Amino acid sequence: MHTRQSMLTTLGAALLAAGIMQAHAADPYYNPANAASSTSKTIGYDLYKTIGCPGKGILDVPCKEPLEAKAAPVAKPKDSDGDGVIDDKDLCPATVKDAKVDVTGCELDGDKDGVVDRLDKCPTTPAGRKVNASGCELDGDGDGVVDGLDKCPTTPAGRKVNADGCELDSDGDGVSDAADKCPGTPAGAKVNADGCELDSDGDGVVDRLDQCPNTPAGRKVNDKGCDLDSDGDGVIDAMDQCPNTPAGDRVDTKGCSLPKVMNLKGVNFDNDHATLRPDATAILDDAVATLKRYPALKVEIAGHADSASSDAHNLDLSQRRAKTVMDYFVGKGVEADRLSAKGYGEAEPIADNATADGRAKNRRVELRILN
């Protein structure tokens, strides 16, 4: 018993000398930093683990299991908005809770349109496009086509538009449907500001179908835009002085049936000569028009005289006058093989040669239809 007590006393003294007892008295949990004596002597942690707790079984002072050396506490960096980016590096320190942020602590904006992804209803806006508060492209005229694609950015409200943002023009005539009063215009037709086909002469037949595009104003026309010719004689109603000519009759320029013999009344010559007077040309030109209307017509130009001179003289004079008229017709484009000239002298009077009036009537030129 004495021997055991002596050994404990000796061991305790050694431990005190090493400073372990002092360390334990200060901190019952072992810390190597406390294992130093006033003489700066220390005992290693390995020794401590070997001999156990100084008071256990020696000084009967209870102690707990040793702890590893405690590191000095380090202050945690502050992250006020809890976005995972510390305040010192956070460029957006007030980010809303649970928002996704980039390395600068600012909310993500995937399409770089200035509206963060959390609020962006159009997250794939093409670069450079202007957007509204929802992150969607602007549509200034509200036609459903964004300004970036809208070729007609000022379309009036409510108008239907195509993919380019321009008003629909269903018939492709250049006038939008909203303004088009003739929406079914055929392709290629020329139209006015109302989208209706042009009718240049105002006859009610559009130019595309008008075979007589220069009809005078006020004239009645057929479905081809040409003046009406009710009796079908080739002379329009507006000019026809004989509007009910029997079908098949040849007519003159006035629309009247041609007689077998036409007296060219008013065709005068210089006295006792075969030279036409200027006032004769209008009547002759009308006869030319009739001859050209009927290209198969063959006529004889008959010259007549009064009885004032000898038969021979009158016959020669009437022949020369008939030839003068024939030459006039040929000069105006009537084929010569359709014409013949013959002088009858004074042989076929139509009035009394005893009077001046009668003689004037007998001096005449006639057209006689031969076929």
C-alpha angles and dihedrals in degrees: 000000000000090000093054092048090051091052092051093049091050092048093048090052090052092050092048089051089053091052095240095118090050090051092050092049089055097043123010088202109076117247117171089219089067094052095091128106128213086264090057092247114148138188120219124245091241089059090050091053089049100051096033129217110349095230098042109105091345111062094009089234110142118233137176129239113285121262128219115256110286116235117224110264115259120214112242115235113252121250105181098183095039094231095132095256116104118239094248090062100029112110090182103042095171100057113156118253118282094004115145112244140186126235091282092058094249124128117266119261104186098184095038093231095134095257115103118239092247090064100027113111090180103044097171101055111157115252117274097018119133114240140190128237090282092057093250124129118268119257103191098184095038095232095132095256115104118239092246090065101027113113090180102044097171101055110156115252117275097018119134113240140190128235090283092057092249124129116271117260102186097182095041095232095132095256117104118242091246091061099031113110091180104044097171100059112156116251114274096016116137113240140189128235090283092057092250124130117267119258101186097183094040095231095132095255115104118239092247090064100027112112090180102044096171101056110156115251116274097021120134112238139189126238089281092058094250127128114273118258101189097182094041095231094132094256115105118239092247090062101029113113090180103044096172101053111161113257113269097021118135110236138194125236090282092058095252124132115266114245119220088250122037118196109213091215112192097031100128134179134203111274112286090350137099093230115121119234117232093248091063096069098077092056093045092049090055089053090050090055091053092049091050092050089059105040093178093055116115120197141182118222105217122197122203135187138192124246098257095110136032121299092247093051093047092048092051093045093050090048092052092047092051089050091050090056092047091052089051091054093048090049088056093054105270111140111252093221089066092057138069130178125213133171119215098181112203094328098106109042119176095190141030112288088203091079131057091234092051093049090051091055092049092055096080149127121227135190112220117196110227101187 
